[in-house]
Every structure is written in structure tokens, then in C-alpha cells.
Amino acid sequence: MIVFFNTLSRKKEIFKPIEEGVVKMYTCGPTVYDFAHIGNFRAYVFEDLLHRFLEYAGYRVIRVMNITDIDDKTIAGAIKENVPLHQYTEKYINAFIQDMECLRLKKATYFPRATQHIKEMVSLIKTLLLKGYAYEKDGSIYFRISSFPSYGKLSHYDFDKIVSARTDSDEYEKEQARDFALWKGTKDEPFFWNTEIGKGRPGWHIECSAMSMKYLGETFDIHTGGVDNIFPHHENEIAQSEAATGKKFVNYWLHCAHLLVNGEKMSKSKGNFYTLRDLLNKGYDPLAIRYLLMSAHYRDPLNFSEKSLKQAENTVKHLHAFYQRVSFALTIKGEPDPVIEKSLQTSSNEFFSALADDLNISAAIASIFKLMRNINESFESGRLTAKNAEKILKFLNRINEVLAIFETSREQLSLDIMQLIRERERARKEKNYQLADRLRKEIADKGIFLEDTPYGTRWIRK
RNA sequence: GGCCAGGUAGCCAAGUGGUAAGGCAACGGUCUGCAAAACCGUUACUCACCGGGUCAAAUCCGGUCCUGGCCUCCA
């Protein structure tokens, strides 16, 4: 049984997809006007964990991640650089894909771009106009919130009580201040589409409704994003989608908390952000970044610091060394240690049930560390054999499908390094430690660290 | 003003009625030619604060304080 905390009900609910064995999921993606910062990536890592866990649980996941390539900021950027919009956004789309790979974020099934779905948006807006949920004013089209009584059900805002903290200084004409733009009529802006509903460009929210419905249907299982998307973005999506179809839009809404830096939200507007590239340039391990972003529960705020990133680096290093140590045990003959068999089973159960409880990653990871301890003990006391190691590796590979923090590729060393290791082995046997240490240093300079164990010398990259 | 999170060891972080998981760091020990890793041991009589109730609370109830977020740019 899997439970998720649903923003809609503010409760943990048992997860049951519409179609058995299949999960249809929409994950809010980037607006490609700049490099994504690691605050953004916290959300993407959370979505990745969700995606991977659902597959681990046996579901086929059909996932959409939208690319917002038309909005005020992308337009401003393109104008500033005096290039076509698509040329401006292409750079950041490519960077985003690269960053995703770097953090081992699984690809969505579809990455639809807003600019390539104008037709679908126009059609949706036409439906809303036809049904009386939208109105046109001065070439722009707005959603009439007063026509949708359940507006506010996601954010749980009571609009009668809310005194807006901001004064409205909107350049567009609206019946009511809270009505939002479906279509922004264009007067002399450079980027626009000529459509049946006029000359202009889409509002921000409509793309997600149009594209999710196109790829996932009018009602689908999961929709995710950061908490700052709850209002207005997701609230508006619900309004326009449900108004248009008359059906429930999404069954489970999952939102992740913000990444903080020095106790404050990390955001572009505050300037207190790190991009992934910033951190990589400082020499940090991308897997440590992934681990750090993933290691706190998604609904809790996570305070980012380079200190915690260094801690994460050490943790990841240990995990990595552990994985290699187990690989090394594949050569040890003998009967399997029954303690390990049992420990694997326990760990496997704990891992799954932890994640099944609204992605309790801390408990899931703790179960892995407990297993590690047992295995190390077994290895230390000489009870661990290849028969255990095979099963352990199989298990680690399996959970790595969810966590993606182990480096599982069996790297082959180059022949010259192998040769150096052999030479050092010979020197050690001859008790020529000076030469042995010099060779170890030489090998270390090539990025390979050597460990001497009772079973022989083994190596670890880095 | 309305709404939502959170406050657990030096740091990160689980646990939401049965007597404080896990990680990082630190210190002591074992092993080792050295190194590293690993292993063993130590590190919260206590969970922001106050009060209540319970055989029993970090966990429930009432109140207070602090931090962050949302209230039409935002993951």
C-alpha cells in the first residue's frame, strides 16, 4: 500500500491510479530563461524520486514535464539579446537536459513545449469562452473566477477573508482583480501568434492544462510542483481544466517545500542562488548534490549550505566505497552467511515500506545503512562470500534504480594503471615500501586510490 | 490580516502515545609496513517554551515564542 500526502485534502491518502498498473503524472518543469538553480532542482529531484519509486513499485509511469518557453521573462531575454525566442530558449533547454543527466534525473515520457502547443491552448480557451467561463476584453481573454465556485479548493484560501498584500497595478483590463489571463492580446510585442481568438500569446497557466490533457487525458493521477505553485498556478489550472471538461482534473497533488539558503528561500529574484554549474565548478560531486537534495523529506524545508554538501559528499563516498567493496567480495569462495540473507530481506521490506509512506526517504536510507553495517561486519569477520555478494549487489542495483546514488558501472582500469598496481604489489612483497609508496602516490595522481586488505589490494576511483 | 510548513545532539535528519532511527563530524580502541577502509566503544536523562490531561508524550489538548513560505514573477 502506497500513501501520498495530497495537497487537495491535506491528508495522506492511499494511492490508487485510475488505470491499474499505470500512473499518469504531470510534473511542472522549467521556464527556460536562465540556468536552473539547485532550488529548482530540489523539486526535480523530488519528482525523480517519485517517478523512480512508482516504477520500483511496479507501475508503468507516463510522465509529462513541460518546458515553458514563452512568458514575460523569456520574451524579455530574447529582446535583450536581440535573437528569436526559440534561439534564446534553446540554450537553456539544452543546459537543462544536461543538468538533468548530471543529476541522474530520469527523463519524462514527454517534454512538451508551450510554443508548440498554441493550437491546443487556443482550442481550450475557445471552449471556456463558449461555456461562459471566460471573457474577452481589449484583445485579451480572462478566466472569470466568479463563475467557478470551488475556486480556492487547492490552496484553501477563503477569498472573502483575504486582504491582498499587494495593490493591483495590472496593465490589462479585467472584470475582477483575481481573474487571470488565458490569452494576452498583443499590441506591438515582437512575439505573438495569429489565431482564431486573436493576435497574442498564451497566459502562463493555460499551457499546463492544455498539454497535460493532450498527453494524459482530462483526468489523470498525479500533478507535482513546488509549494509556491499551489497558488495561483495550480489553482488556476484546476479552474480552467475542470471548467472546460466538467471532470475532475487531478486526483493527487504533491508539492515539495522550498530549498532555503541561509534560512531564506533560494530564488532568482533574491539573487541568493547556486546553479548546478556553480557547484560543479567548485568541484562538488553531482551525486552528492543529488543525495543532499533528496535526503530530506520533500515536504520539509531543506536548508542548503556548502557544509551540508560536504557532509553529503562524505556519505556518498562511503556508499561508493561500500559498493566497490561488495563487488570485490565476488571472488571470495565459501558458503553464504545466513545473517546476510536475513538482513537483505529486512532491509528490502523496510526500504519499500518507508518510501511507500509518502516517500519517507530518511527511513529508507537508514535501512540501507543498517544493512551496510551488517555486511561490513560479516565481511570483517570473514563470513561474507561471493554467494552473498551476488545477492547484495543485485539488491543494491535494484534500490539504486530508485536512489541513483551508487556508481554501479564496473569500470575497467587502463592497462598501464593495472601494470602499476602489479608493480606495487611486487614491491610490497619484497618489502620495498619506499617504492610501493611511490607507486601508490603515482597511481593516486591518476585518480585511483588503493586499499590493502587481507584479501589483496583493491582500488577505488577518486 | 488570512493560510501553510517547521523548531529533535556540533551539523544534517527520522520518529506523531510505550520510553529518542540513521548519516556526517569528533574522540578513544582494534586491524595495518604505512595509509585508507572497516569494525568496536563514547557523544540528546532529552525533543523551542509554559501549562493540562494520561499508568505512559518529542508525540494528545490549550497557550506563548521563534524561523521560513504563499496571498497573482517563482520549484
Coordinates of C-alpha atoms (C1' of nucleotides) in Angstrom, one line a residue:
Chain A
M1 CA 0.0 0.0 0.0
I2 CA 1.3 3.4 -1.0
V3 CA 0.2 6.6 0.6
F4 CA 0.8 10.2 -0.5
F5 CA 0.0 13.5 1.1
N6 CA -2.5 15.1 -1.1
T7 CA -2.5 18.9 -1.0
L8 CA -6.1 18.9 -2.0
S9 CA -7.3 17.1 1.2
R10 CA -4.2 17.9 3.3
K11 CA -4.1 14.3 4.3
K12 CA -2.2 11.2 3.5
E13 CA -4.3 9.2 1.1
I14 CA -4.0 5.7 -0.2
F15 CA -2.7 5.9 -3.7
K16 CA -4.8 4.2 -6.4
P17 CA -4.3 5.1 -10.0
I18 CA -7.1 5.4 -12.4
E19 CA -5.9 2.6 -14.6
E20 CA -4.5 -0.4 -12.8
G21 CA -0.7 -0.6 -13.1
V22 CA -0.3 2.7 -14.9
V23 CA 0.5 6.1 -13.4
K24 CA -0.1 9.3 -15.3
M25 CA 1.8 12.1 -13.9
Y26 CA 2.4 15.7 -14.7
T27 CA 5.5 17.4 -13.2
C28 CA 5.9 21.1 -13.6
G29 CA 9.1 21.8 -15.5
P30 CA 11.4 24.8 -16.0
T31 CA 10.8 28.2 -17.5
V32 CA 13.8 28.4 -19.8
Y33 CA 15.0 31.9 -19.4
D34 CA 18.1 31.1 -17.4
F35 CA 20.1 28.2 -15.9
A36 CA 18.0 26.3 -13.3
H37 CA 19.3 26.7 -9.7
I38 CA 19.5 23.9 -7.2
G39 CA 16.4 25.1 -5.5
N40 CA 14.6 24.3 -8.8
F41 CA 16.4 21.0 -8.8
R42 CA 15.2 20.1 -5.4
A43 CA 11.7 19.9 -7.0
Y44 CA 13.0 17.9 -10.0
V45 CA 14.9 15.5 -7.7
F46 CA 11.7 15.0 -5.7
E47 CA 9.8 14.3 -8.9
D48 CA 12.5 12.0 -10.0
L49 CA 12.3 10.1 -6.7
L50 CA 8.6 9.8 -7.1
H51 CA 8.9 8.6 -10.7
R52 CA 11.5 6.1 -9.8
F53 CA 9.7 4.8 -6.8
L54 CA 6.5 4.3 -8.7
E55 CA 8.4 2.2 -11.2
Y56 CA 10.1 0.3 -8.4
A57 CA 6.6 -0.4 -7.1
G58 CA 5.7 -1.9 -10.4
Y59 CA 3.8 0.8 -12.1
R60 CA 4.3 1.9 -15.7
V61 CA 4.8 5.7 -15.4
I62 CA 3.7 8.0 -18.1
R63 CA 5.1 11.3 -17.2
V64 CA 5.0 14.8 -18.7
M65 CA 7.4 17.6 -17.9
N66 CA 6.5 20.8 -19.6
I67 CA 9.0 23.3 -20.9
T68 CA 7.8 26.9 -20.5
D69 CA 9.4 28.6 -23.4
I70 CA 7.1 31.6 -23.7
D71 CA 6.4 34.0 -20.9
D72 CA 7.5 37.5 -19.8
K73 CA 11.0 36.5 -18.9
T74 CA 11.8 34.5 -22.0
I75 CA 10.5 37.3 -24.1
A76 CA 12.5 39.9 -22.2
G77 CA 15.6 37.8 -22.6
A78 CA 15.2 37.3 -26.3
I79 CA 14.5 41.0 -26.8
K80 CA 17.6 41.9 -24.7
E81 CA 19.8 39.6 -26.8
N82 CA 18.0 40.6 -30.0
V83 CA 17.5 37.0 -31.0
P84 CA 14.5 34.9 -32.0
L85 CA 12.7 33.5 -29.0
H86 CA 13.4 29.9 -29.8
Q87 CA 17.1 30.6 -30.2
Y88 CA 17.1 32.2 -26.8
T89 CA 15.3 29.4 -25.1
E90 CA 17.2 26.6 -26.9
K91 CA 20.3 27.3 -25.0
Y92 CA 18.6 26.9 -21.7
I93 CA 16.7 23.9 -22.7
N94 CA 19.9 22.2 -23.7
A95 CA 21.5 23.2 -20.4
F96 CA 18.6 21.9 -18.5
I97 CA 18.8 18.5 -20.2
Q98 CA 22.5 18.3 -19.5
D99 CA 21.9 19.3 -15.8
M100 CA 19.2 16.6 -15.6
E101 CA 21.6 13.9 -16.8
C102 CA 24.2 15.1 -14.5
L103 CA 21.9 14.7 -11.5
R104 CA 20.6 11.4 -12.9
L105 CA 17.1 12.6 -13.3
K106 CA 15.1 10.2 -15.3
K107 CA 13.6 11.5 -18.5
A108 CA 9.9 12.2 -18.6
T109 CA 8.0 10.4 -21.3
Y110 CA 7.1 13.8 -22.9
F111 CA 8.7 17.2 -22.7
P112 CA 6.1 19.3 -24.4
R113 CA 7.0 23.0 -25.1
A114 CA 4.4 25.7 -24.7
T115 CA 5.2 27.3 -28.1
Q116 CA 4.5 24.0 -29.8
H117 CA 1.0 23.7 -28.3
I118 CA -0.6 27.0 -29.1
K119 CA -3.3 25.2 -31.1
E120 CA -4.3 23.1 -28.1
M121 CA -4.4 26.1 -25.9
V122 CA -6.5 28.1 -28.3
S123 CA -8.9 25.3 -28.5
L124 CA -9.2 25.1 -24.7
I125 CA -9.7 28.8 -24.5
K126 CA -12.4 28.6 -27.1
T127 CA -14.3 26.0 -25.0
L128 CA -14.0 28.2 -22.0
L129 CA -15.4 31.2 -23.9
L130 CA -18.2 29.1 -25.3
K131 CA -19.2 27.8 -21.8
G132 CA -19.1 31.3 -20.4
Y133 CA -16.1 30.8 -18.1
A134 CA -14.0 33.3 -20.0
Y135 CA -14.4 36.7 -21.5
E136 CA -12.6 38.9 -23.9
K137 CA -11.5 42.4 -23.1
D138 CA -9.2 44.6 -25.2
G139 CA -7.9 41.7 -27.2
S140 CA -7.1 39.7 -24.1
I141 CA -9.1 36.8 -22.7
Y142 CA -9.6 36.2 -19.0
F143 CA -10.9 33.4 -16.8
R144 CA -13.9 34.6 -14.8
I145 CA -13.3 33.3 -11.3
S146 CA -16.7 34.2 -10.0
S147 CA -18.1 31.6 -12.5
F148 CA -16.1 28.7 -10.8
P149 CA -17.4 28.3 -7.3
S150 CA -14.9 25.9 -6.0
Y151 CA -12.0 28.2 -6.8
G152 CA -9.6 28.0 -3.9
K153 CA -10.1 24.4 -3.1
L154 CA -6.4 23.5 -3.6
S155 CA -4.8 26.4 -1.8
H156 CA -7.6 26.5 0.8
Y157 CA -7.8 30.2 0.5
D158 CA -11.0 31.9 1.5
F159 CA -11.1 34.8 -0.8
D160 CA -13.7 36.7 1.1
K161 CA -11.3 37.0 4.0
I162 CA -8.1 37.7 2.1
V163 CA -6.8 41.2 2.1
S164 CA -4.4 41.2 -0.7
A165 CA -0.9 42.2 0.4
R166 CA -0.3 43.8 -3.0
T167 CA -2.1 46.6 -4.8
D168 CA -3.2 45.6 -8.2
S169 CA -1.4 47.5 -10.9
D170 CA -2.3 45.3 -13.8
E171 CA -1.8 46.7 -17.2
Y172 CA -4.7 44.5 -18.5
E173 CA -8.4 45.3 -18.1
K174 CA -10.2 42.7 -16.0
E175 CA -13.7 42.5 -14.6
Q176 CA -12.2 41.4 -11.2
A177 CA -8.8 41.7 -9.9
R178 CA -8.5 38.0 -9.3
D179 CA -9.4 36.9 -12.8
F180 CA -6.4 35.7 -14.6
A181 CA -5.2 35.9 -18.2
L182 CA -5.8 32.9 -20.5
W183 CA -4.6 34.8 -23.5
K184 CA -2.7 38.1 -23.6
G185 CA -3.6 40.2 -26.6
T186 CA -0.6 41.8 -28.3
K187 CA -0.3 45.3 -29.4
D188 CA 3.3 45.8 -30.5
E189 CA 5.3 43.0 -28.9
P190 CA 7.6 41.0 -31.1
F191 CA 6.5 37.5 -30.3
F192 CA 2.9 36.6 -31.0
W193 CA 0.6 34.1 -32.7
N194 CA -2.2 34.9 -35.1
T195 CA -5.1 32.7 -34.0
E196 CA -8.8 32.4 -34.1
I197 CA -9.0 34.1 -30.7
G198 CA -6.9 37.0 -31.9
K199 CA -3.3 38.1 -32.1
G200 CA -1.3 37.4 -28.9
R201 CA 0.3 34.9 -26.7
P202 CA -0.9 32.4 -24.0
G203 CA -1.1 33.2 -20.4
W204 CA 1.1 31.2 -18.1
H205 CA -1.4 28.7 -16.7
I206 CA -3.2 27.5 -19.8
E207 CA -0.2 25.6 -21.2
C208 CA -0.2 23.1 -18.3
S209 CA -3.9 22.4 -18.7
A210 CA -3.7 22.0 -22.5
M211 CA -0.6 19.9 -22.5
S212 CA -1.5 17.7 -19.6
M213 CA -4.8 16.9 -21.2
K214 CA -3.3 16.2 -24.5
Y215 CA -0.8 13.7 -23.2
L216 CA -2.5 12.3 -20.1
G217 CA -6.2 12.8 -20.6
E218 CA -8.8 15.0 -19.0
T219 CA -8.3 13.4 -15.6
F220 CA -5.0 12.0 -14.5
D221 CA -3.3 10.7 -11.4
I222 CA -0.6 12.9 -10.1
H223 CA 0.4 16.5 -10.5
T224 CA 3.5 17.9 -8.8
G225 CA 5.4 21.1 -8.3
G226 CA 6.9 23.4 -5.6
V227 CA 4.6 24.8 -2.9
D228 CA 4.8 28.2 -4.5
N229 CA 2.9 26.8 -7.4
I230 CA -0.1 25.9 -5.3
F231 CA -1.4 29.4 -5.7
P232 CA -2.0 30.8 -8.2
H233 CA -0.7 28.4 -10.8
H234 CA -2.2 25.1 -9.9
E235 CA -5.4 26.6 -8.5
N236 CA -5.8 28.2 -11.9
E237 CA -5.1 25.0 -13.8
I238 CA -7.8 23.3 -11.8
A239 CA -10.2 26.1 -12.6
Q240 CA -9.7 26.3 -16.3
S241 CA -9.4 22.5 -16.8
E242 CA -12.4 21.5 -14.7
A243 CA -14.5 24.3 -16.1
A244 CA -13.7 23.2 -19.6
T245 CA -14.2 19.4 -19.2
G246 CA -16.6 19.3 -16.2
K247 CA -14.4 16.5 -14.9
K248 CA -12.0 16.3 -12.0
F249 CA -8.6 17.4 -13.3
V250 CA -6.1 15.6 -11.0
N251 CA -6.5 13.0 -8.2
Y252 CA -3.3 13.6 -6.2
W253 CA -1.5 16.9 -5.9
L254 CA 2.0 16.6 -4.4
H255 CA 4.1 19.7 -3.6
C256 CA 7.6 19.9 -2.3
A257 CA 8.8 22.5 0.2
H258 CA 11.5 25.0 -0.7
L259 CA 15.2 24.8 -0.5
L260 CA 16.5 27.5 1.8
V261 CA 19.9 29.1 1.8
N262 CA 20.9 30.8 5.0
G263 CA 17.4 30.3 6.2
E264 CA 15.8 32.1 3.2
K265 CA 14.1 30.8 0.2
M266 CA 16.5 30.4 -2.7
S267 CA 15.2 32.3 -5.7
K268 CA 16.3 34.2 -8.7
S269 CA 14.7 37.4 -7.5
K270 CA 16.6 37.3 -4.3
G271 CA 19.9 36.6 -6.0
N272 CA 20.9 34.1 -3.3
F273 CA 21.0 31.1 -5.6
Y274 CA 23.6 28.5 -6.7
T275 CA 23.2 26.9 -10.1
L276 CA 24.3 23.4 -10.6
R277 CA 27.1 24.7 -12.7
D278 CA 28.3 26.9 -9.8
L279 CA 28.7 23.9 -7.6
L280 CA 30.3 21.7 -10.2
N281 CA 32.8 24.4 -10.9
K282 CA 33.7 24.4 -7.2
G283 CA 34.4 20.7 -7.6
Y284 CA 31.4 19.2 -5.9
D285 CA 30.3 15.7 -6.8
P286 CA 26.9 15.8 -8.7
L287 CA 25.9 12.6 -6.9
A288 CA 26.5 14.4 -3.5
I289 CA 24.2 17.2 -4.7
R290 CA 21.6 14.7 -5.7
Y291 CA 21.9 12.9 -2.4
L292 CA 21.7 16.2 -0.4
L293 CA 18.6 17.4 -2.3
M294 CA 17.0 14.0 -1.9
S295 CA 17.9 13.2 1.7
A296 CA 15.4 15.4 3.5
H297 CA 11.7 14.7 3.2
Y298 CA 10.2 16.5 0.3
R299 CA 7.6 18.3 2.4
D300 CA 10.1 19.8 4.8
P301 CA 12.1 22.8 4.0
L302 CA 15.7 22.0 3.4
N303 CA 18.4 24.4 4.4
F304 CA 21.2 24.3 1.8
S305 CA 24.8 25.0 2.8
E306 CA 28.2 24.0 1.4
K307 CA 28.8 22.4 4.8
S308 CA 26.0 20.0 4.4
L309 CA 27.0 19.4 0.8
K310 CA 30.4 18.4 2.1
Q311 CA 28.8 16.0 4.6
A312 CA 26.8 14.6 1.7
E313 CA 29.9 14.1 -0.2
N314 CA 31.4 12.0 2.5
T315 CA 28.3 10.0 2.8
V316 CA 28.2 9.3 -0.9
K317 CA 31.9 8.5 -0.9
H318 CA 31.2 5.8 1.8
L319 CA 28.3 4.4 -0.2
H320 CA 30.5 4.3 -3.2
A321 CA 33.3 2.5 -1.4
F322 CA 30.9 0.1 0.1
Y323 CA 29.5 -0.8 -3.3
Q324 CA 33.0 -1.5 -4.6
R325 CA 33.9 -3.5 -1.5
V326 CA 31.0 -5.8 -2.2
S327 CA 32.0 -6.1 -5.8
F328 CA 35.4 -7.1 -4.5
A329 CA 33.9 -9.9 -2.4
L330 CA 32.7 -11.6 -5.6
T331 CA 35.9 -13.6 -5.5
I332 CA 35.6 -15.0 -2.0
K333 CA 34.7 -18.7 -2.1
G334 CA 32.6 -20.5 0.6
E335 CA 29.2 -20.9 2.0
P336 CA 26.9 -17.9 2.2
D337 CA 26.5 -16.1 5.6
P338 CA 22.8 -16.7 6.6
V339 CA 22.8 -13.5 8.7
I340 CA 23.2 -11.5 5.5
E341 CA 20.4 -13.3 3.7
K342 CA 18.1 -12.3 6.5
S343 CA 19.4 -8.8 6.7
L344 CA 18.8 -8.3 3.0
Q345 CA 15.2 -9.4 3.4
T346 CA 14.6 -7.0 6.3
S347 CA 16.3 -4.1 4.5
S348 CA 14.3 -4.7 1.4
N349 CA 11.0 -4.6 3.3
E350 CA 11.9 -1.6 5.3
F351 CA 13.1 0.3 2.2
F352 CA 9.9 -0.3 0.4
S353 CA 7.5 0.5 3.2
A354 CA 9.4 3.6 4.1
L355 CA 9.1 5.0 0.6
A356 CA 5.5 3.8 0.4
D357 CA 4.7 6.1 3.3
D358 CA 4.7 9.4 1.4
L359 CA 8.3 8.9 0.3
N360 CA 10.0 8.7 3.7
I361 CA 13.4 8.8 2.3
S362 CA 15.3 9.2 5.6
A363 CA 13.9 5.9 6.9
A364 CA 14.5 4.2 3.5
I365 CA 18.1 5.3 3.5
A366 CA 18.6 4.4 7.2
S367 CA 17.6 0.8 6.3
I368 CA 20.3 0.7 3.8
F369 CA 22.9 2.0 6.3
K370 CA 21.8 -0.7 8.7
L371 CA 22.3 -3.3 6.0
M372 CA 25.7 -1.9 5.2
R373 CA 26.8 -2.3 8.8
N374 CA 25.7 -5.9 8.9
I375 CA 27.5 -6.6 5.6
N376 CA 30.7 -4.9 6.8
E377 CA 30.6 -6.9 10.0
S378 CA 30.2 -10.1 8.0
F379 CA 33.0 -9.1 5.7
E380 CA 35.2 -8.1 8.6
S381 CA 34.8 -11.4 10.3
G382 CA 35.4 -13.4 7.1
R383 CA 31.9 -14.8 6.8
L384 CA 30.9 -12.9 3.7
T385 CA 31.3 -14.9 0.5
A386 CA 30.7 -14.5 -3.2
K387 CA 27.3 -16.1 -2.9
N388 CA 26.2 -13.3 -0.5
A389 CA 27.9 -10.6 -2.6
E390 CA 26.0 -11.6 -5.7
K391 CA 22.7 -11.1 -3.9
I392 CA 23.8 -8.0 -2.2
L393 CA 24.8 -6.4 -5.5
K394 CA 21.5 -7.4 -7.0
F395 CA 19.7 -5.7 -4.2
L396 CA 21.9 -2.6 -4.3
N397 CA 21.3 -2.3 -8.1
R398 CA 17.6 -2.6 -7.5
I399 CA 17.4 0.1 -4.9
N400 CA 19.8 2.2 -7.0
E401 CA 17.0 2.2 -9.6
V402 CA 15.2 4.4 -7.0
L403 CA 18.0 6.3 -5.3
A404 CA 20.5 6.5 -8.2
I405 CA 23.4 7.3 -5.8
F406 CA 25.6 4.3 -6.2
E407 CA 28.1 4.3 -9.0
T408 CA 27.3 0.8 -10.4
S409 CA 29.3 0.7 -13.5
R410 CA 32.1 -1.8 -13.3
E411 CA 34.9 0.3 -14.5
Q412 CA 37.9 -1.3 -16.1
L413 CA 41.2 0.2 -15.3
S414 CA 43.5 1.1 -18.1
L415 CA 46.4 -1.3 -18.7
D416 CA 49.1 1.0 -17.5
I417 CA 47.4 1.5 -14.2
M418 CA 46.9 -2.2 -13.8
Q419 CA 50.6 -2.6 -14.5
L420 CA 51.5 0.0 -11.8
I421 CA 49.3 -1.8 -9.3
R422 CA 51.0 -5.1 -10.0
E423 CA 54.4 -3.5 -9.7
R424 CA 53.4 -2.0 -6.4
E425 CA 52.2 -5.4 -5.2
R426 CA 55.6 -6.9 -6.1
A427 CA 57.4 -4.1 -4.2
R428 CA 55.3 -4.8 -1.2
K429 CA 56.0 -8.4 -1.2
E430 CA 59.7 -7.6 -1.4
K431 CA 59.1 -5.2 1.5
N432 CA 60.3 -2.4 -0.7
Y433 CA 57.9 0.0 0.9
Q434 CA 59.6 3.1 -0.4
L435 CA 58.9 2.0 -4.0
A436 CA 55.5 0.8 -3.0
D437 CA 54.5 4.1 -1.5
R438 CA 55.9 6.0 -4.5
L439 CA 53.8 3.9 -6.9
R440 CA 50.8 4.4 -4.7
K441 CA 51.3 8.1 -5.0
E442 CA 51.7 7.8 -8.7
I443 CA 48.5 5.8 -9.0
A444 CA 46.7 8.2 -6.8
D445 CA 47.7 11.1 -9.1
K446 CA 45.8 9.3 -11.8
G447 CA 42.7 9.3 -9.6
I448 CA 42.9 5.8 -8.3
F449 CA 43.0 5.2 -4.6
L450 CA 44.4 1.9 -3.4
E451 CA 43.5 -0.1 -0.3
D452 CA 45.4 -3.0 1.0
T453 CA 43.2 -5.7 2.6
P454 CA 43.8 -9.2 3.9
Y455 CA 42.4 -10.4 0.6
G456 CA 44.7 -8.3 -1.5
T457 CA 44.8 -4.8 -2.9
R458 CA 41.7 -3.2 -4.2
W459 CA 41.2 0.2 -5.9
I460 CA 38.6 2.9 -5.7
R461 CA 38.3 5.8 -8.2
K462 CA 38.9 9.2 -6.7
Chain B
rG1 C1' -4.7 40.3 8.4
rG2 C1' -5.7 35.0 6.2
rC3 C1' -3.5 30.3 5.1
rC4 C1' 0.6 26.6 5.2
rA5 C1' 5.2 24.4 6.9
rG6 C1' 8.9 23.9 10.5
rG7 C1' 11.7 24.3 15.6
rU8 C1' 14.8 16.9 17.9
rA9 C1' 22.7 16.2 19.7
rG10 C1' 28.4 20.2 17.0
rC11 C1' 25.9 19.8 11.9
rC12 C1' 22.0 17.1 8.7
rA13 C1' 17.7 14.3 9.8
rA14 C1' 13.7 10.1 11.1
rG15 C1' 10.2 9.1 14.7
rU16 C1' 3.5 11.6 16.0
rG17 C1' 1.0 7.6 22.7
rG18 C1' 5.1 2.8 25.1
rU19 C1' 10.2 5.2 27.0
rA20 C1' 15.0 9.1 21.3
rA21 C1' 16.4 5.6 13.9
rG22 C1' 20.1 6.9 10.5
rG23 C1' 24.1 9.9 8.3
rC24 C1' 28.3 13.5 8.8
rA25 C1' 31.9 15.3 12.2
rA26 C1' 34.8 14.4 16.7
rC27 C1' 37.3 11.4 20.4
rG28 C1' 39.3 6.5 22.3
rG29 C1' 40.4 1.4 20.8
rU30 C1' 41.3 -3.0 17.1
rC31 C1' 43.4 -4.2 12.4
rU32 C1' 47.6 -2.4 9.2
rG33 C1' 54.8 -1.9 6.9
rC34 C1' 52.5 2.9 6.4
rA35 C1' 48.0 4.8 4.6
rA36 C1' 43.0 4.1 3.8
rA37 C1' 38.8 1.5 4.7
rA38 C1' 36.2 -1.3 8.1
rC39 C1' 34.9 -2.9 13.0
rC40 C1' 34.1 -1.9 18.5
rG41 C1' 33.1 2.0 22.1
rU42 C1' 31.9 7.2 23.5
rU43 C1' 28.9 11.8 22.1
rA44 C1' 20.4 14.2 23.4
rC45 C1' 18.0 11.6 31.3
rU46 C1' 16.1 14.7 26.4
rC47 C1' 12.8 16.6 21.6
rA48 C1' 11.6 25.8 21.2
rC49 C1' 8.9 27.4 25.9
rC50 C1' 4.8 27.2 29.6
rG51 C1' 0.5 24.8 31.4
rG52 C1' -3.1 20.5 31.1
rG53 C1' -4.5 15.7 30.9
rU54 C1' -2.6 10.1 30.7
rC55 C1' -0.2 4.3 34.0
rA56 C1' 2.8 6.3 30.0
rA57 C1' 4.1 12.2 25.4
rA58 C1' 9.0 14.6 21.4
rU59 C1' 4.3 12.6 20.0
rC60 C1' -2.6 14.4 22.5
rC61 C1' -5.1 19.3 24.3
rG62 C1' -4.6 24.7 25.5
rG63 C1' -1.4 28.9 25.2
rU64 C1' 3.3 31.5 24.0
rC65 C1' 7.8 32.5 21.4
rC66 C1' 10.9 31.9 17.0
rU67 C1' 12.0 30.7 11.7
rG68 C1' 10.6 30.1 6.6
rG69 C1' 6.9 30.2 2.8
rC70 C1' 2.1 31.6 0.0
rC71 C1' -1.7 35.6 -0.6
rU72 C1' -1.5 36.7 -8.9
rC73 C1' 7.2 36.5 -11.3
rC74 C1' 8.6 32.0 -8.6
rA75 C1' 10.3 24.7 -7.9

